[in-house]
Short mmCIF file of N, CA and C in Angstrom, two decimals:
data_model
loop_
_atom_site.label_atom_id
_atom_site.label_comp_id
_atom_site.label_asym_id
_atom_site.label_seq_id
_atom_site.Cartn_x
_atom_site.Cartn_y
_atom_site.Cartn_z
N UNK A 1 19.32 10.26 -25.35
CA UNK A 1 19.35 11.36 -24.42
C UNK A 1 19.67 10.78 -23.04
N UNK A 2 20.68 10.98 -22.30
CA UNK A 2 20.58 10.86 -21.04
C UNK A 2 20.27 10.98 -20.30
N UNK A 3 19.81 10.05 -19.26
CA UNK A 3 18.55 10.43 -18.34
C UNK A 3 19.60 11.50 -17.35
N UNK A 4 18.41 11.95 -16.99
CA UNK A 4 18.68 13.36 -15.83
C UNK A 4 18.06 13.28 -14.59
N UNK A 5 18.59 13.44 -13.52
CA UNK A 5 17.90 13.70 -12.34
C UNK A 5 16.19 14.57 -12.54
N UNK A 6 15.18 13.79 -11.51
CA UNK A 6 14.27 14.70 -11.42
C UNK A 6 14.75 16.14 -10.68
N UNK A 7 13.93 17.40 -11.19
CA UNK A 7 14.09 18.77 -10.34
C UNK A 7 12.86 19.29 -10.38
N UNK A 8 13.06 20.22 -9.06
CA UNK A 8 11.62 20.76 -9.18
C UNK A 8 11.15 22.14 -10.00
N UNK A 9 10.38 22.21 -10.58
CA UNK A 9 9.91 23.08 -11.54
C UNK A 9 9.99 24.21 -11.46
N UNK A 10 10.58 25.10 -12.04
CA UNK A 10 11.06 26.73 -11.40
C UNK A 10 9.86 27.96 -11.59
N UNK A 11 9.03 26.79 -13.14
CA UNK A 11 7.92 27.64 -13.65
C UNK A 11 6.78 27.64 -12.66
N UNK A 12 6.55 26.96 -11.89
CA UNK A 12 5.55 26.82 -10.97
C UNK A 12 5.42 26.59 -9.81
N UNK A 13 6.48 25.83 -9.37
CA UNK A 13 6.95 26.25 -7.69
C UNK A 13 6.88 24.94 -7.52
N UNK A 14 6.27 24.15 -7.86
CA UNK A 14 5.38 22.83 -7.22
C UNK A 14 5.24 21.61 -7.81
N UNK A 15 5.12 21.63 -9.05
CA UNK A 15 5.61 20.02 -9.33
C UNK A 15 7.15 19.44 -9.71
N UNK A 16 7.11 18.17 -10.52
CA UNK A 16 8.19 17.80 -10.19
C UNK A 16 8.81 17.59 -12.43
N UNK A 17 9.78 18.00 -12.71
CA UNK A 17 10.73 17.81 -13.98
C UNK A 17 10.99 16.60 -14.06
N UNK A 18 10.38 15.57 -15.05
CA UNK A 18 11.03 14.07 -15.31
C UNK A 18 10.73 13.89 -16.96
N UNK A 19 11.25 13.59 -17.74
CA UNK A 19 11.33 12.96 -18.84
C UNK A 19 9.44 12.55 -19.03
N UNK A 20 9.12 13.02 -19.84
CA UNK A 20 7.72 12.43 -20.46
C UNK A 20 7.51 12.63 -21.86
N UNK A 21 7.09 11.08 -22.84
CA UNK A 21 6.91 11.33 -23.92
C UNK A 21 5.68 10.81 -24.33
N UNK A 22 4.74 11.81 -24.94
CA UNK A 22 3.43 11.94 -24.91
C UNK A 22 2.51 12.37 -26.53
N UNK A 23 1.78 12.06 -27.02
CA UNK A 23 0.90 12.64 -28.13
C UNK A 23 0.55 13.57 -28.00
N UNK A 24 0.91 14.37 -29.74
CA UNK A 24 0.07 15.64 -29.38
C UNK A 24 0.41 17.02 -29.54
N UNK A 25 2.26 16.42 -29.12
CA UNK A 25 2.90 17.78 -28.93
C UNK A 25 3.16 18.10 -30.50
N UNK A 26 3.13 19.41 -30.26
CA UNK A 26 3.58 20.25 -31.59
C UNK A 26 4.55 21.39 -31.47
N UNK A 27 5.15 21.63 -32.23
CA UNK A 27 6.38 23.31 -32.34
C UNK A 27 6.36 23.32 -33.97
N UNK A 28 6.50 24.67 -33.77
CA UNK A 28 7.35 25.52 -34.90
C UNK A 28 8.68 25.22 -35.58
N UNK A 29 8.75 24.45 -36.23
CA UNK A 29 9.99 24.29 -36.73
C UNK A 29 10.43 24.82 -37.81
N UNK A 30 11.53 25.63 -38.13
CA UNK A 30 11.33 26.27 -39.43
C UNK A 30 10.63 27.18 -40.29
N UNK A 31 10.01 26.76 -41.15
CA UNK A 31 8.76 27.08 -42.04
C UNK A 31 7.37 26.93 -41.50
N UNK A 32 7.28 25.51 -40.86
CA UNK A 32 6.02 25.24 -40.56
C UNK A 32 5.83 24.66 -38.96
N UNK A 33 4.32 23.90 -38.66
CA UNK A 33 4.55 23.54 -37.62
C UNK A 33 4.63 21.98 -37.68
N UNK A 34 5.50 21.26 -37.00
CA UNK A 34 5.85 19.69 -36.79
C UNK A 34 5.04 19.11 -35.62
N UNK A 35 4.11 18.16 -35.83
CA UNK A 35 4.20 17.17 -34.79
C UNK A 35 5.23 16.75 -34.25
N UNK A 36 5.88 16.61 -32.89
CA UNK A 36 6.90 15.78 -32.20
C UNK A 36 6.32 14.32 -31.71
N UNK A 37 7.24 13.77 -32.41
CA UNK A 37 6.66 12.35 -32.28
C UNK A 37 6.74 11.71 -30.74
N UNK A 38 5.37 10.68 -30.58
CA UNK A 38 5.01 10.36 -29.61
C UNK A 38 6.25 10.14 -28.57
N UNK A 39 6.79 9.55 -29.10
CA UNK A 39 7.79 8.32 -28.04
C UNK A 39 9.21 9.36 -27.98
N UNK A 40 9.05 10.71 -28.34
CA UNK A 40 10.37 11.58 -27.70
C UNK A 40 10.31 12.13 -26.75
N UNK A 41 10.95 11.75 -25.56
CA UNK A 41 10.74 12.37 -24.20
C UNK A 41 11.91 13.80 -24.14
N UNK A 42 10.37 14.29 -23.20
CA UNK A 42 11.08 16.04 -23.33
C UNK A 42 10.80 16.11 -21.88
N UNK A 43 11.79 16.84 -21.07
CA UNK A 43 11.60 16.91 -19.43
C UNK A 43 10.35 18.07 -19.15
N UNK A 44 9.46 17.40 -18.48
CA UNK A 44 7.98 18.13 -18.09
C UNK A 44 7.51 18.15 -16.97
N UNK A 45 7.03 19.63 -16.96
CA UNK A 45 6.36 19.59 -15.43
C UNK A 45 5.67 18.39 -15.16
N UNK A 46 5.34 17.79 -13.91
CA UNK A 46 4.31 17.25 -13.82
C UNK A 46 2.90 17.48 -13.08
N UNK A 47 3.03 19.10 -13.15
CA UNK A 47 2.03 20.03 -12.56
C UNK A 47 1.46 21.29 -13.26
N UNK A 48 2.48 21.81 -14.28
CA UNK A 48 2.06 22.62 -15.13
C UNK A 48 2.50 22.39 -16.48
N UNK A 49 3.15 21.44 -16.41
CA UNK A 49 3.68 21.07 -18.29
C UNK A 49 4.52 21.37 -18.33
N UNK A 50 5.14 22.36 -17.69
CA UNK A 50 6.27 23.22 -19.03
C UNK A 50 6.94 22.05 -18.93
N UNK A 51 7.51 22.56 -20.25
CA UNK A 51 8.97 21.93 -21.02
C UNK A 51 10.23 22.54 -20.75
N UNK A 52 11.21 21.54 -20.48
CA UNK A 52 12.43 22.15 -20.02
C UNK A 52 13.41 21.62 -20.75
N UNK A 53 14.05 22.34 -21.19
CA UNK A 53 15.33 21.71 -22.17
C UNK A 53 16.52 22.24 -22.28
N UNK A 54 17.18 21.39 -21.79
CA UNK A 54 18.76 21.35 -21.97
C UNK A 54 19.42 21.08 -23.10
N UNK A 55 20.57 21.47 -23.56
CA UNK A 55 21.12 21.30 -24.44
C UNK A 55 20.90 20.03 -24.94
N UNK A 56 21.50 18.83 -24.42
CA UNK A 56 20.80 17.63 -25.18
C UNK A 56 19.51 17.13 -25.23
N UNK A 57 18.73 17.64 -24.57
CA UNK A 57 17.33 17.52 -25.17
C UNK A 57 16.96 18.13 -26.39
N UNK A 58 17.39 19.26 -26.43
CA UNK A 58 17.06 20.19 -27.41
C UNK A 58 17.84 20.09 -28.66
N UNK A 59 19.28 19.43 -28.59
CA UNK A 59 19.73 18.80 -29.89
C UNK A 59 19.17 17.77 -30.57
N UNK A 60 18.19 16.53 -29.48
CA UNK A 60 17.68 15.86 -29.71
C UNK A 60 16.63 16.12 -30.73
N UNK A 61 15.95 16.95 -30.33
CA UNK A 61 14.31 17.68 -30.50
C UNK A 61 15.25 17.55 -31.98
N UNK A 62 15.84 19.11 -32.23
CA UNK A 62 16.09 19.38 -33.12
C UNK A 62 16.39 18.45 -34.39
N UNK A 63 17.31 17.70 -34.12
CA UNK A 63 17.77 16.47 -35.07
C UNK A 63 16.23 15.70 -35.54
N UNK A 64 15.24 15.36 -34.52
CA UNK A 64 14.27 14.82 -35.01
C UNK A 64 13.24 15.67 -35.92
N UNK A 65 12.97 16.56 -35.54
CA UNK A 65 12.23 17.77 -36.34
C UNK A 65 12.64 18.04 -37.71
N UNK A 66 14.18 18.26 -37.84
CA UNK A 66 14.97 18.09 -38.79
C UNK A 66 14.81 17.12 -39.70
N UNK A 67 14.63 15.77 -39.63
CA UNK A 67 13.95 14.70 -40.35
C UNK A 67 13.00 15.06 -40.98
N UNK A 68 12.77 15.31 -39.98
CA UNK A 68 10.84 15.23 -40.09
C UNK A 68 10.41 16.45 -41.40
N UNK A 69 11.26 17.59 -41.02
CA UNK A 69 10.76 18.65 -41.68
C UNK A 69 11.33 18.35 -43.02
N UNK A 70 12.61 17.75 -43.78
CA UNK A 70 12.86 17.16 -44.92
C UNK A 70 12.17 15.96 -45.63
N UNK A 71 11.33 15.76 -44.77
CA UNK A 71 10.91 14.26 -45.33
C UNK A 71 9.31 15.29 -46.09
N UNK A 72 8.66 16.27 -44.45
CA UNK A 72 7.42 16.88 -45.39
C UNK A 72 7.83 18.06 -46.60
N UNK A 73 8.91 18.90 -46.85
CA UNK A 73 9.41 19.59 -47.66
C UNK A 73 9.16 18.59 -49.01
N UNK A 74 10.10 17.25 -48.74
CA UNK A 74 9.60 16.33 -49.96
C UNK A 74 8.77 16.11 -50.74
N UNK A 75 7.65 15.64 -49.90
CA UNK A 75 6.18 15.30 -50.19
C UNK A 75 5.75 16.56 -50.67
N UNK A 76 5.58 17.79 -49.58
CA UNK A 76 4.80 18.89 -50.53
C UNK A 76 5.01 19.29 -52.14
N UNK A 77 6.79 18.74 -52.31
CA UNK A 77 7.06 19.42 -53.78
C UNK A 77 6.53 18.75 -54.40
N UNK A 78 6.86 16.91 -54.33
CA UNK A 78 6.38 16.47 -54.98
C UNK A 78 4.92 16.31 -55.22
N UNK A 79 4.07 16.55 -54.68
CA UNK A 79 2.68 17.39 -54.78
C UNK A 79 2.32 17.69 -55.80
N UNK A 80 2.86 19.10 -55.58
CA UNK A 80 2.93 20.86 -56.33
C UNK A 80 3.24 20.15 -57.82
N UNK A 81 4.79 19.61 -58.03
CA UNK A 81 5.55 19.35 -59.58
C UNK A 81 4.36 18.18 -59.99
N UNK A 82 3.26 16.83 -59.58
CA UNK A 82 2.04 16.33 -60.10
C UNK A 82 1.42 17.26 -60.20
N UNK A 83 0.62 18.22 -59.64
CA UNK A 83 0.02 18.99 -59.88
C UNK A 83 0.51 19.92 -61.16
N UNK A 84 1.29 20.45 -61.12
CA UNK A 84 1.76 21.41 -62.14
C UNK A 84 2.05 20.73 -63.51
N UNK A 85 2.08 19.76 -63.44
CA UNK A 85 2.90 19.18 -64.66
C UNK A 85 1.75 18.20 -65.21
N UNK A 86 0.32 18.33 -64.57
CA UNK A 86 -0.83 17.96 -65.58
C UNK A 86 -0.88 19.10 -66.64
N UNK A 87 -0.25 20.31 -65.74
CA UNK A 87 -0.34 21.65 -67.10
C UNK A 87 0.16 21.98 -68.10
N UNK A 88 1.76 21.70 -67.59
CA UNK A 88 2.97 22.47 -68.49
C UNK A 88 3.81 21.34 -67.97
N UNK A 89 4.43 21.50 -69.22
CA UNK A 89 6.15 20.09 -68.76
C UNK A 89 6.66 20.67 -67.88
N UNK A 90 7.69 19.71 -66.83
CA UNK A 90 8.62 19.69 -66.16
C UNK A 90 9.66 20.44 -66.71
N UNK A 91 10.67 20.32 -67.88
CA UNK A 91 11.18 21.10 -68.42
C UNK A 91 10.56 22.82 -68.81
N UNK A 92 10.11 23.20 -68.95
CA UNK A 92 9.12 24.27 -69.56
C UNK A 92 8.91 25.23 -67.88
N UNK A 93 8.30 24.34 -67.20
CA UNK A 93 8.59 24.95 -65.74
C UNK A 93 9.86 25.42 -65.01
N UNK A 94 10.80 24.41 -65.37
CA UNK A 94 11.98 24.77 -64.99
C UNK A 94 12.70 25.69 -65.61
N UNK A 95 12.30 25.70 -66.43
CA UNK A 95 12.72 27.22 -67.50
C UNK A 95 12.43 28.35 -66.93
N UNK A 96 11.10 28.43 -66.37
CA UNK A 96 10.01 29.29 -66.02
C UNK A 96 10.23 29.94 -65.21
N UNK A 97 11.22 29.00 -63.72
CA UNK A 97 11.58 29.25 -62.37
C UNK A 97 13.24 29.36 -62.29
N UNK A 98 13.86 29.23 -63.90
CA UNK A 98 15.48 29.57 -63.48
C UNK A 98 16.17 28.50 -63.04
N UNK A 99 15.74 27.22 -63.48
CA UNK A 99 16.16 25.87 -62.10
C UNK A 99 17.20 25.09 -63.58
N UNK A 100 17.81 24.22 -63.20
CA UNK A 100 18.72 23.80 -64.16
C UNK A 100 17.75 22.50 -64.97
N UNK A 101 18.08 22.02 -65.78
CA UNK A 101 17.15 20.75 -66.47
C UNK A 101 17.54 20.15 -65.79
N UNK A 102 16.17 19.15 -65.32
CA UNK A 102 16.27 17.94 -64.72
C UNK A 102 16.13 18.11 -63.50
N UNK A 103 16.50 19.42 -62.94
CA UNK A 103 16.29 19.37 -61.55
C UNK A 103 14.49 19.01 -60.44
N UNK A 104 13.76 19.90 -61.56
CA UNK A 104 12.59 18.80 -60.68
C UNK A 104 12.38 17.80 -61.15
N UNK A 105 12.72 17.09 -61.62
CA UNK A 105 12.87 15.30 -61.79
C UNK A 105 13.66 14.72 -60.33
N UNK A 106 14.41 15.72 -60.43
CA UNK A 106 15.39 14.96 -58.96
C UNK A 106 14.25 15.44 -57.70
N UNK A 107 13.89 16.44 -58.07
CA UNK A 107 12.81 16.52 -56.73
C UNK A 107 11.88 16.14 -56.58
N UNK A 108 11.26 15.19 -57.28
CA UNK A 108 9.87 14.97 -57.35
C UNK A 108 10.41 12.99 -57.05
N UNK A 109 11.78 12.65 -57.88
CA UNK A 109 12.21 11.21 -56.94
C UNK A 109 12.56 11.33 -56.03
N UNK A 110 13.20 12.62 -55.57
CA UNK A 110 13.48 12.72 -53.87
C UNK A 110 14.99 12.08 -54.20
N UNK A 111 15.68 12.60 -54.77
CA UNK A 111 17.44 12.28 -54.85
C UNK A 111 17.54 13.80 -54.62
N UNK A 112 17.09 14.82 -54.11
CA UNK A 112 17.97 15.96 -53.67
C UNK A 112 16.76 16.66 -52.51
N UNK A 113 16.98 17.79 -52.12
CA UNK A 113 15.95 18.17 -51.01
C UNK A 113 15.71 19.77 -51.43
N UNK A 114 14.76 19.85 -52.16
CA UNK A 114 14.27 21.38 -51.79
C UNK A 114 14.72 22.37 -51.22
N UNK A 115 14.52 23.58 -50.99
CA UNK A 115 14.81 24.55 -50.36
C UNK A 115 13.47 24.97 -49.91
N UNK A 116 13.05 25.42 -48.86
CA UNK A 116 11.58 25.66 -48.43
C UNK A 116 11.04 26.87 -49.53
N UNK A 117 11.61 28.11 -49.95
CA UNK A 117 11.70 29.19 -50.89
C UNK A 117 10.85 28.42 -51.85
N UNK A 118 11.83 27.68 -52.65
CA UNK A 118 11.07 26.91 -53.80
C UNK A 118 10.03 25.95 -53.61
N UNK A 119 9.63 25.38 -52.94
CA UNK A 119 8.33 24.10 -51.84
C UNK A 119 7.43 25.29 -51.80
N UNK A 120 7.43 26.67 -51.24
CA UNK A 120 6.45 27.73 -51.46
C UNK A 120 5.65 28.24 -52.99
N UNK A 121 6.87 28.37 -53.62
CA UNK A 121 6.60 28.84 -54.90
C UNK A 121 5.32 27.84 -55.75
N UNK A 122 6.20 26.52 -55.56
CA UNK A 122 5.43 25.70 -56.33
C UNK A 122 4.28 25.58 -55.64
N UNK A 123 4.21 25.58 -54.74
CA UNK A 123 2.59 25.15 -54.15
C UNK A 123 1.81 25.90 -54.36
N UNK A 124 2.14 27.55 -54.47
CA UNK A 124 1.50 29.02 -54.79
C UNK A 124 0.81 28.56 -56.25
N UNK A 125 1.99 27.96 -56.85
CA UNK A 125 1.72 27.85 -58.93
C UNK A 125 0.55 26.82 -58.64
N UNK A 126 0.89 25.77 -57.61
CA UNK A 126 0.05 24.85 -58.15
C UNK A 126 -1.14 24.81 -57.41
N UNK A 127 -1.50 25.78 -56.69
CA UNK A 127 -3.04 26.14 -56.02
C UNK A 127 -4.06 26.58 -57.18
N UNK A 128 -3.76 27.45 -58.40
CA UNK A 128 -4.28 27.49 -59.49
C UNK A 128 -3.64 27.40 -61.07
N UNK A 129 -3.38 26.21 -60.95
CA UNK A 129 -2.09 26.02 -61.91
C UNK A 129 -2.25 26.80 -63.13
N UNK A 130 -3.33 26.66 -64.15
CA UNK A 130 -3.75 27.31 -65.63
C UNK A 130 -3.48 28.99 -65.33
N UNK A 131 -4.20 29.12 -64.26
CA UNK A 131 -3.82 30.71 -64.21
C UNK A 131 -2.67 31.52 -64.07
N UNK A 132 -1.76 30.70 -62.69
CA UNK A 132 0.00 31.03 -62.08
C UNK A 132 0.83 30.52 -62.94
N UNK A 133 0.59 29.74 -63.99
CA UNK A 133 1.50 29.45 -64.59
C UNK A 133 1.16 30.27 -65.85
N UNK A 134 0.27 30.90 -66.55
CA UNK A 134 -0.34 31.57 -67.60
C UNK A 134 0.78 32.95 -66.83
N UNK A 135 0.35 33.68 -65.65
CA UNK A 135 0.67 34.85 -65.55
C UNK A 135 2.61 34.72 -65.24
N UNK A 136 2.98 33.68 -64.81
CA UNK A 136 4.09 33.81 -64.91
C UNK A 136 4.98 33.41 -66.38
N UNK A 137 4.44 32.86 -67.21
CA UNK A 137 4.98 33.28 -68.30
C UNK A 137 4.47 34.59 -68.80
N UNK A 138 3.75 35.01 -68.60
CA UNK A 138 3.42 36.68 -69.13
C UNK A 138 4.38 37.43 -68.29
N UNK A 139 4.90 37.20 -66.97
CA UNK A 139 5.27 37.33 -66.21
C UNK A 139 6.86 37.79 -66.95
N UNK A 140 7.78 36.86 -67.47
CA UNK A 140 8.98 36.25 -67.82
C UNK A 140 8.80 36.53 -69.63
N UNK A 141 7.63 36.86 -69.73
CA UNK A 141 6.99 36.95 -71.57
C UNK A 141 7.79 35.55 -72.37
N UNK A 142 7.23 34.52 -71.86
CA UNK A 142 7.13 32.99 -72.52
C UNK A 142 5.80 33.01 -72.95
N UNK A 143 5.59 32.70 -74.55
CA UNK A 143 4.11 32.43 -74.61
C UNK A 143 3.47 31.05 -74.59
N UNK A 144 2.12 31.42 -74.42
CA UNK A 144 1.84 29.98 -74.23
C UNK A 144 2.23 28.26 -74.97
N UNK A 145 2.48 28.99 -76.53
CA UNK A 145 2.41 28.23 -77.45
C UNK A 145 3.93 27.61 -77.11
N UNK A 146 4.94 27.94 -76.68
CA UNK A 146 6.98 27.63 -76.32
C UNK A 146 6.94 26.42 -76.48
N UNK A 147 7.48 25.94 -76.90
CA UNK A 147 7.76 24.24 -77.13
C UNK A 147 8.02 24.32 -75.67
N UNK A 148 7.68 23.07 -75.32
CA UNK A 148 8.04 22.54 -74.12
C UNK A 148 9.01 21.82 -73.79
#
């Protein structure tokens, strides 16, 4: 990011806009909310906080959040598909949810990336797995007994 002249703060009259990167901060990114990591400087009051962002700050932000939010999308599935798959096979699930074979294998090594849609679903199934997965094959009328 290129450094920028200090300016004075429009939100408050009175302090001064300089680059500060600090613990702590958090936003909305997407789906959920992201920690912004310590060491990314975002231009800040130095009297009332605000945050001020310019286009390349804010591409910045973004690109990092962006990481960030694919790396936790990852982890949660792969979660959910351990969890779920003490129940019912991987195959058998994927049946279940319309997904092609093999595909949560690729998501659970992390050779492809989720869609947040599906990272929801599974985490829903796998909050009470015996039961969400019982009613969604009743659901789809798979019985329990289906080869897997």
């Amino acid at each position: 990011m290129k450094k920028r002249k200090e300016f004075r703060c429009a939100e408050c009259g009175n302090g001064r806009v300089r680059p500060l990167a600090k613990a702590g901060r958090q936003t909305h990114h997407k789906t959920m909310m992201l920690e912004i990591p310590a060491e990314l400087e975002i231009p800040t009051c130095d009297t009332c906080s605000a945050e001020w962002f310019d286009d390349t700050a804010a591409r910045k932000v973004d690109e990092v959040l962006d990481g960030i939010y694919r790396h936790e999308l990852r982890e949660r599935v792969r979660a959910a598909i351990d969890t779920l798959t003490e129940h019912v096979s991987q195959r058998k699930m994927e049946r279940m949810l319309g997904l092609s074979h093999g595909y949560l294998s690729k998501l659970r090594n992390g050779t492809c990336d989720p869609s947040p849609e599906l990272v929801g679903n599974l985490a829903l199934l796998a909050r009470d797995p015996q039961k969400r997965i019982r009613e969604l094959g009743e659901y789809w009328g798979v019985a329990d007994d289906d080869a897997a």
